[in-house]
Coordinates of C-alpha atoms in Angstrom, one line a residue:
Chain E
M333 CA 84.4 106.9 43.6
G334 CA 82.4 108.0 47.2
K335 CA 82.4 104.9 47.6
Q336 CA 86.2 104.0 47.2
L337 CA 86.9 106.7 48.7
L338 CA 85.0 105.4 52.1
V339 CA 87.1 102.0 51.5
N340 CA 90.4 104.1 51.3
S341 CA 89.4 105.5 54.3
D342 CA 88.4 102.6 57.1
A343 CA 91.8 101.2 55.6
K344 CA 94.1 104.2 56.7
Q345 CA 92.4 104.4 59.8
S346 CA 92.7 101.1 60.4
K347 CA 96.5 100.3 59.5
G348 CA 96.8 103.9 61.3
T349 CA 95.6 101.6 64.2
D350 CA 97.4 99.4 63.6
A351 CA 101.3 100.8 63.4
E352 CA 100.7 102.9 66.4
W353 CA 100.9 100.5 69.5
I354 CA 103.7 103.5 70.7
H355 CA 102.4 106.5 72.5
W356 CA 105.3 107.9 70.2
E357 CA 104.2 111.6 72.3
R358 CA 105.0 109.3 75.7
F359 CA 108.4 107.9 74.2
N360 CA 110.7 111.5 75.3
V361 CA 110.0 109.4 78.8
L362 CA 111.0 105.8 77.9
V363 CA 114.0 107.0 77.0
I364 CA 114.7 108.2 80.2
V365 CA 113.1 105.5 82.2
G366 CA 116.2 103.3 79.4
I367 CA 119.3 105.6 80.5
F368 CA 118.5 105.1 83.7
F369 CA 117.8 101.5 83.9
V370 CA 121.1 101.7 81.9
F371 CA 122.8 103.6 84.4
V372 CA 120.9 101.2 87.4
I373 CA 122.4 98.5 85.6
L374 CA 126.3 99.7 84.9
L375 CA 126.7 101.2 89.0
T376 CA 124.7 98.4 90.9
N377 CA 127.2 96.3 88.4
W378 CA 130.5 98.6 89.6
A379 CA 129.0 98.6 93.1
K380 CA 129.3 95.0 93.1
R381 CA 132.7 94.9 92.2
G382 CA 134.0 97.1 95.3
K383 CA 133.8 100.0 94.4
E384 CA 132.8 102.8 96.3
L385 CA 130.2 105.2 95.7
R386 CA 130.3 108.3 97.9
M387 CA 127.4 110.0 99.0
R388 CA 126.5 112.5 101.0
E389 CA 125.4 112.9 104.7
I390 CA 121.5 113.4 105.0
A391 CA 121.0 115.2 108.5
G392 CA 117.1 113.5 109.2
I393 CA 118.6 109.2 109.0
Q394 CA 121.3 110.3 110.8
A395 CA 118.8 112.2 113.8
M396 CA 117.6 108.6 113.4
G397 CA 119.4 106.8 114.8
K398 CA 120.6 109.4 117.8
A399 CA 117.0 109.4 118.2
I400 CA 115.9 105.6 118.9
E401 CA 119.1 105.8 121.0
Q402 CA 117.5 109.1 123.4
A403 CA 114.7 106.3 123.8
S404 CA 116.0 103.7 124.9
R405 CA 118.3 106.3 127.6
E406 CA 114.6 107.2 128.4
G407 CA 112.4 104.0 128.5
K408 CA 110.5 105.2 126.6
P409 CA 109.1 103.8 123.3
V410 CA 108.9 104.3 119.7
V411 CA 106.1 105.4 117.4
Y412 CA 106.5 104.6 113.2
V413 CA 103.9 106.6 111.0
P414 CA 104.4 104.7 107.5
G415 CA 101.5 107.6 106.0
V416 CA 98.0 107.2 105.2
F417 CA 98.5 105.6 101.9
D418 CA 97.8 102.1 101.0
V419 CA 100.1 99.1 99.7
D420 CA 99.9 100.3 95.7
N421 CA 101.8 103.3 96.7
I422 CA 105.4 103.5 96.1
Q423 CA 105.8 106.2 99.4
T424 CA 104.4 102.6 101.7
I425 CA 106.8 100.5 99.9
A426 CA 110.0 103.0 100.3
S427 CA 108.9 103.4 104.1
M428 CA 108.8 99.8 104.8
A429 CA 111.7 99.8 103.4
I430 CA 112.8 102.2 106.0
L431 CA 110.8 100.6 108.7
V432 CA 113.4 97.2 108.5
H433 CA 116.5 99.4 110.0
V434 CA 114.2 101.6 112.4
A435 CA 113.4 98.2 114.2
K436 CA 116.6 96.9 113.6
K437 CA 117.9 99.5 115.6
A438 CA 115.1 100.0 117.9
A439 CA 115.8 96.2 118.8
E440 CA 119.5 96.3 119.2
N441 CA 118.8 99.5 121.8
N442 CA 115.7 97.3 123.6
V443 CA 113.1 99.9 122.4
R444 CA 110.0 99.6 122.0
L445 CA 108.6 100.3 118.0
I446 CA 104.8 100.5 117.9
V447 CA 103.4 100.7 114.3
P448 CA 100.4 101.7 114.0
L449 CA 98.4 101.3 110.8
N450 CA 95.8 103.6 108.5
R451 CA 95.7 100.6 105.8
A452 CA 95.4 96.6 106.9
F453 CA 96.6 95.3 103.9
L454 CA 99.8 97.3 106.0
I455 CA 99.4 94.9 108.8
P456 CA 101.5 91.3 107.0
L457 CA 103.8 93.9 105.2
A458 CA 104.9 95.8 108.1
E459 CA 104.4 93.0 110.4
E460 CA 107.1 90.8 108.3
S461 CA 109.1 94.7 108.6
V462 CA 109.4 94.6 111.7
K463 CA 110.2 91.0 112.4
K464 CA 113.7 91.2 109.8
G465 CA 114.7 93.9 111.8
M466 CA 114.4 92.2 115.1
D467 CA 116.0 88.6 113.4
E468 CA 119.2 91.1 111.4
A469 CA 119.4 93.2 115.6
G470 CA 119.7 88.8 117.3
K471 CA 116.8 90.0 119.2
L472 CA 113.7 88.2 117.3
D473 CA 112.2 87.3 120.9
A474 CA 111.5 91.6 121.7
Y475 CA 108.5 91.3 118.2
D476 CA 105.7 91.4 119.8
P477 CA 102.1 91.5 117.4
D478 CA 100.3 93.4 119.6
N479 CA 102.8 97.0 119.0
I480 CA 101.7 96.2 115.4
R481 CA 98.2 98.1 115.0
Y482 CA 95.4 98.6 112.7
L483 CA 93.9 101.5 113.3
S484 CA 91.1 102.8 110.9
D485 CA 91.4 103.4 107.0
D486 CA 89.6 106.6 107.3
Q487 CA 92.7 109.7 107.3
F488 CA 90.9 111.7 110.3
A489 CA 89.8 109.0 112.6
Y490 CA 93.8 107.4 112.3
A491 CA 95.0 110.8 113.4
A492 CA 92.6 110.7 115.9
A493 CA 93.8 107.2 116.9
V494 CA 97.8 108.6 116.4
D495 CA 97.2 111.3 118.7
G496 CA 96.2 109.0 121.5
I497 CA 99.2 106.7 121.9
M498 CA 101.2 109.3 121.7
L499 CA 99.5 110.9 124.5
R500 CA 99.1 107.6 126.3
E501 CA 102.2 106.6 125.9
E502 CA 104.4 109.8 125.5
P503 CA 107.2 108.3 123.0
A504 CA 110.8 109.7 122.8
A505 CA 110.3 109.6 119.1
S506 CA 107.7 110.0 115.9
F507 CA 108.8 108.9 112.8
Y508 CA 106.1 109.8 110.0
L509 CA 107.5 108.5 106.5
G510 CA 105.0 108.3 104.1
G511 CA 102.5 109.2 101.9
F512 CA 100.7 111.9 104.6
G513 CA 97.5 114.2 103.4
A514 CA 96.1 117.0 105.8
E515 CA 96.6 114.5 109.4
A516 CA 100.4 115.1 109.2
L517 CA 100.5 118.4 110.8
I518 CA 98.2 117.3 113.5
L519 CA 100.2 113.9 114.3
A520 CA 103.6 116.1 114.4
E521 CA 101.7 118.8 116.3
I522 CA 100.4 115.9 118.9
G523 CA 103.8 115.3 118.9
H524 CA 105.8 118.2 119.3
S525 CA 103.2 118.9 122.9
V526 CA 104.2 115.5 124.0
G527 CA 108.1 116.6 123.5
A528 CA 109.1 113.7 121.2
V529 CA 112.0 114.5 118.8
Q530 CA 110.7 114.2 115.5
I531 CA 111.5 113.0 112.2
A532 CA 109.4 113.2 108.7
G533 CA 109.9 112.3 105.0
T534 CA 107.3 112.1 102.9
A535 CA 107.3 113.3 99.2
E536 CA 104.0 114.8 99.1
T537 CA 105.1 118.1 98.4
Q538 CA 101.8 120.1 99.0
Q539 CA 102.7 118.6 103.0
L540 CA 106.2 119.3 103.2
P541 CA 105.8 123.1 104.4
F542 CA 104.0 121.9 107.3
I543 CA 106.4 119.2 108.0
V544 CA 109.4 121.0 108.5
A545 CA 107.6 123.4 110.0
T546 CA 107.3 120.9 112.4
C547 CA 109.4 118.3 112.8
D548 CA 112.8 118.6 114.0
H549 CA 114.0 117.0 111.0
T550 CA 112.7 116.1 107.4
L551 CA 113.5 113.9 104.8
I552 CA 112.7 116.4 101.2
G553 CA 111.6 114.1 98.5
E554 CA 114.2 112.1 97.1
E555 CA 116.1 112.4 100.1
F556 CA 113.0 109.8 102.2
Y557 CA 113.4 107.2 99.5
A558 CA 116.8 107.1 99.6
A559 CA 116.6 106.6 102.8
S560 CA 116.7 102.8 103.3
A561 CA 119.5 102.9 100.4
Y562 CA 121.2 104.9 102.5
I563 CA 120.9 103.3 105.7
S564 CA 121.7 99.5 104.7
K565 CA 124.7 100.8 102.8
D566 CA 123.6 98.1 99.7
S567 CA 126.4 98.2 97.6
K568 CA 123.4 97.9 95.0
L569 CA 120.5 99.8 96.2
L570 CA 123.6 102.2 96.8
G571 CA 124.1 102.2 92.5
T572 CA 120.3 103.2 91.8
L573 CA 121.0 106.4 93.9
K574 CA 124.1 107.8 92.3
A575 CA 122.3 107.1 89.2
A576 CA 119.3 108.7 90.1
D577 CA 121.8 111.2 90.8
I578 CA 123.4 111.0 87.3
V579 CA 120.1 111.7 85.3
K580 CA 119.5 114.2 87.9
A581 CA 122.7 115.9 87.0
T582 CA 121.8 115.3 83.7
I583 CA 118.6 117.0 83.4
I584 CA 119.7 120.3 85.6
V585 CA 122.6 120.6 82.3
L586 CA 119.2 120.1 80.1
L587 CA 116.7 122.5 82.2
G588 CA 119.9 125.6 82.5
V589 CA 120.9 125.1 78.3
G590 CA 116.9 124.6 77.6
S591 CA 115.9 127.8 79.8
I592 CA 119.1 130.2 77.8
L593 CA 117.4 128.7 74.2
E594 CA 114.2 129.6 75.5
F595 CA 115.2 132.6 76.2
F596 CA 116.3 133.5 72.9
G597 CA 113.6 132.1 70.9
I598 CA 115.0 128.3 70.4
P599 CA 112.4 126.1 72.3
T600 CA 114.0 122.7 71.0
I601 CA 115.3 121.0 74.6
S602 CA 112.0 122.3 76.1
G603 CA 110.4 119.8 73.8
W604 CA 112.1 117.2 74.6
F605 CA 110.4 117.9 78.0
L606 CA 106.8 117.3 77.0
V607 CA 104.4 114.5 77.6
R608 CA 100.9 114.8 76.9
Chain A
M800 CA 110.8 80.1 97.7
R801 CA 109.4 82.4 100.0
R802 CA 110.7 85.5 98.5
E803 CA 111.5 84.0 95.1
I804 CA 107.6 84.3 93.9
P805 CA 106.9 87.8 95.2
I806 CA 109.4 88.9 93.7
A807 CA 108.6 87.3 90.4
I808 CA 105.0 88.6 90.3
T809 CA 106.5 91.9 91.3
F810 CA 108.5 91.4 87.9
I811 CA 106.2 90.3 85.7
F812 CA 103.2 92.6 86.8
G813 CA 105.6 95.4 87.6
I814 CA 107.4 95.1 84.1
F815 CA 104.0 94.7 82.4
M816 CA 102.7 98.2 84.4
I817 CA 105.3 99.8 82.7
L818 CA 104.2 99.1 79.4
Q819 CA 100.8 99.6 79.2
Y820 CA 102.0 103.2 79.6
F821 CA 103.9 103.1 76.0
V822 CA 101.9 101.2 74.6
Q823 CA 98.4 101.9 73.5
H824 CA 96.8 98.2 71.7
P825 CA 93.4 98.4 73.1
V826 CA 94.7 94.5 74.2
V827 CA 97.0 95.3 76.2
S828 CA 95.2 98.9 77.9
F829 CA 92.3 95.5 78.5
L830 CA 94.4 94.0 80.7
A831 CA 95.9 96.6 82.7
S832 CA 92.6 97.9 83.4
R833 CA 91.8 94.4 84.7
F834 CA 95.5 94.2 86.4
Q835 CA 94.2 97.1 87.7
R836 CA 90.8 95.7 89.2
W837 CA 91.9 93.0 91.0
A838 CA 94.6 95.4 92.9
I839 CA 91.3 96.3 94.1
I840 CA 90.2 92.6 95.0
V841 CA 92.9 91.6 96.8
L842 CA 93.3 94.8 99.1
S843 CA 89.5 94.3 100.0
F844 CA 89.9 91.3 101.6
A845 CA 92.2 93.0 103.6
Y846 CA 89.3 94.9 106.3
V847 CA 89.7 90.8 107.5
L848 CA 92.8 91.0 108.6
G849 CA 92.1 94.1 109.6
V850 CA 89.4 93.8 111.9
S851 CA 91.6 90.1 113.5
N852 CA 94.0 93.0 114.1
I853 CA 91.6 94.9 116.1
L854 CA 89.8 92.0 118.0
R855 CA 93.1 90.4 118.7
V856 CA 95.5 93.7 119.6
N857 CA 91.9 95.2 121.9
G858 CA 90.0 91.9 122.8
S859 CA 94.0 90.6 124.9
K860 CA 93.3 94.1 127.1
I861 CA 90.5 94.1 127.4
L862 CA 90.3 90.3 129.1
R863 CA 94.0 91.0 131.4
R864 CA 91.7 94.0 132.4
E865 CA 94.4 96.2 131.1
K866 CA 94.9 100.5 131.5
D867 CA 92.7 102.4 129.5
W868 CA 91.0 99.2 128.9
G869 CA 87.2 100.7 128.9
Y870 CA 88.2 102.5 125.9
K871 CA 89.3 99.4 123.9
L872 CA 86.0 97.9 124.7
V873 CA 84.5 101.3 122.7
L874 CA 86.4 100.5 120.4
V875 CA 85.6 96.8 119.9
L876 CA 81.6 98.0 120.9
A877 CA 81.2 100.9 118.5
L878 CA 83.1 98.1 115.4
L879 CA 80.4 95.2 115.7
A880 CA 77.8 97.6 116.3
T881 CA 78.0 99.2 113.4
L882 CA 79.4 95.9 111.5
V883 CA 76.2 94.1 112.6
I884 CA 74.0 97.2 112.1
G885 CA 75.3 97.7 108.2
L886 CA 75.2 94.1 106.9
V887 CA 71.8 94.1 108.2
Q888 CA 70.0 96.9 106.9
G889 CA 72.2 98.0 104.1
L890 CA 73.6 101.2 103.0
S891 CA 70.9 102.8 101.7
K892 CA 69.6 105.9 102.3
G893 CA 66.9 106.3 105.4
T894 CA 68.4 103.7 107.1
F895 CA 70.0 103.9 110.5
F896 CA 73.0 103.2 110.2
I897 CA 73.3 105.6 107.7
D898 CA 70.9 108.4 108.9
R899 CA 72.9 107.8 112.5
I900 CA 76.1 106.1 112.0
Y901 CA 77.6 107.8 109.3
M902 CA 75.7 111.3 109.3
K903 CA 75.3 112.2 112.4
M904 CA 78.2 110.1 114.5
Y905 CA 80.8 109.5 111.8
M906 CA 80.8 112.6 110.0
P907 CA 80.4 115.6 112.6
M908 CA 83.6 113.4 114.7
M909 CA 85.4 113.5 111.0
A910 CA 85.0 117.3 110.5
T911 CA 85.8 118.0 114.4
M912 CA 88.6 116.5 113.7
Y913 CA 89.6 118.7 110.1
A914 CA 88.4 121.6 111.8
S915 CA 91.3 121.0 114.8
L916 CA 94.1 121.9 111.8
A917 CA 92.8 126.0 111.8
F918 CA 94.4 125.8 115.7
F919 CA 97.3 123.0 114.5
I920 CA 98.2 125.6 111.6
A921 CA 98.3 128.5 113.7
S922 CA 100.9 127.3 116.3
A923 CA 103.3 125.6 114.1
A924 CA 103.3 128.7 112.7
F925 CA 104.0 131.0 115.3
R926 CA 107.4 128.6 115.8
S927 CA 108.2 128.4 112.6
F928 CA 108.1 132.6 111.8
R929 CA 110.1 132.9 114.9
I930 CA 113.2 134.8 113.6
R931 CA 116.5 132.8 114.6
T932 CA 118.4 132.5 111.7
W933 CA 118.7 134.9 108.5
Q934 CA 117.1 132.4 107.0
T935 CA 113.8 132.2 109.1
G936 CA 114.0 135.6 109.3
F937 CA 113.7 134.8 105.8
L938 CA 110.9 133.1 105.4
A939 CA 108.5 135.3 107.9
V940 CA 109.6 138.7 105.7
T941 CA 108.4 136.0 102.6
A942 CA 104.9 134.8 104.3
L943 CA 104.3 138.2 105.7
I944 CA 104.1 139.7 102.3
V945 CA 102.4 137.1 101.2
M946 CA 99.7 137.3 103.6
V947 CA 99.6 140.8 104.1
G948 CA 99.0 140.8 100.0
R949 CA 95.7 138.8 100.3
I950 CA 93.9 141.3 103.2
P951 CA 92.0 144.0 100.4
L952 CA 91.8 146.8 102.0
V953 CA 95.8 146.8 101.5
Y954 CA 96.3 146.5 97.2
N955 CA 92.6 148.8 97.3
F956 CA 93.6 151.9 99.4
V957 CA 97.4 151.5 100.2
W958 CA 99.5 149.4 96.6
T959 CA 96.9 148.6 93.8
R960 CA 100.0 147.0 91.8
Y961 CA 100.5 144.5 96.0
P962 CA 98.6 141.5 94.4
D963 CA 101.5 141.2 91.5
L964 CA 104.4 141.2 94.0
V965 CA 102.4 138.3 96.0
E966 CA 101.1 136.5 92.5
W967 CA 105.5 137.0 90.9
I968 CA 106.3 135.4 95.0
M969 CA 103.8 132.5 94.4
N970 CA 104.7 131.9 90.7
V971 CA 108.6 132.5 90.2
P972 CA 110.6 131.6 93.6
N973 CA 107.3 129.1 94.5
V974 CA 107.0 127.1 91.7
V975 CA 111.0 126.7 91.0
A976 CA 111.2 125.0 94.4
Y977 CA 108.3 123.2 94.2
R978 CA 109.0 122.1 90.1
A979 CA 113.4 120.9 92.1
I980 CA 111.5 119.2 94.6
L981 CA 109.6 117.0 92.1
I982 CA 111.9 116.3 89.6
G983 CA 113.6 114.8 92.6
A984 CA 111.3 113.2 94.6
A985 CA 109.8 111.7 90.7
L986 CA 113.6 110.5 90.4
G987 CA 113.6 108.9 93.3
A988 CA 110.3 107.4 93.0
I989 CA 111.4 105.8 89.6
A990 CA 114.5 104.8 91.2
T991 CA 112.6 103.1 94.1
G992 CA 110.0 101.5 91.5
L993 CA 112.9 99.5 89.7
R994 CA 114.7 98.3 92.8
V995 CA 111.4 96.3 93.5
I996 CA 110.7 95.3 90.6
F997 CA 114.0 93.9 89.8
G998 CA 114.1 92.5 93.2
I999 CA 117.3 94.2 94.3
E1000 CA 115.1 95.9 97.1
R1001 CA 113.4 93.1 99.3
S1002 CA 113.4 94.1 102.5
Y1003 CA 109.8 94.5 103.2
L1004 CA 109.3 90.9 102.1
G1005 CA 110.3 89.7 105.1
G1006 CA 113.3 86.9 106.4
E1007 CA 113.9 83.6 104.3

């Protein structure tokens, strides 16, 4: 009898393990990603058919072009810092996409673009991004590989080296776009001391207050991710932005309704957001 | 093909890494951890790129005796010396590499840079709290309330419930703004991830 129970228990456990391939407690995340994905496809196709997608103005992105033009007038270089994270961080990928547009604008205005790097793996990515931008501007001959400099993997050694570059080169503008840690404040304060126009963007919530305090313009969180699509005006990229806006609006409505229901002791909607 | 192959690799591995978050089969978990190890191995090869970049960028300037070439010479010599000593002696405790280069040179220099943050925070705070608009005024007053709330003299002798006010500021308005930014950033990250995985965003791959 005992042996039979043991066998049944093992069989049940085995069956249970085989049956639960899916993390059902993460199903809500799957649903949100699925909805997001559907919206991305719908809006991308919509944009491809020529429908206009209106985007709100983002001051920080518009200021980037003006800062490069100012650098051109002053005959000074521009420094582009793509954060301190490796290529496996989505912020770094987003930063590389923005770098293409910054390089294009810099080439159009005959401005030297210096890209100090914190990760060696970023060297080919940064080189390709800068080359592509300059090629799009029709000035591939302006590309100088010496301006894409790997400095150090260590965040503070990197900060010291970037500070040195800024103090020596005295750039007219500094862009800090990517994932940052404690070194963000050191970089931005030195940039301020040399009188550079400073534009920063990151999704690191811990560093945002420092960046807001020290830089002239800040791309906060989602604005930073939207920058590449916003600058390029590519219909497919804008479609993904619009999809994110719709999902965000849905979440805001659900949060509002959920808060009211929670106030009356009904935890239905708040339970949907629980992730294990 | 120069772009199609990287996009195809990104798509296959990207979709797999999304799925592994939702699937708990041991084979999927095993493959996911194996792919992450591959990524670490591939990333470690980048150090060769890094060293060659440092030598190329600085070496040419040293040879041409360009401005500040002396600093670049120090950098290159330090790089080569650290590399050679590390390779010869290894990384065990008691070696010249660990005891002298790492503990007595590298660590104090890193600590110095980190410590400089204290001064930068003060100068940044000074600029931020200058009251020019009603928003900066609001920020300055809120910051003042929070900072005063950290002083024991105030909550011990002036108002014992003062810390509750500080806790409310930190836990309610502060967290509300923090979470709003976090949700927006998370959606932005998902959108960027989907753009990269499906090859919609491909500018970072360079030209055709």
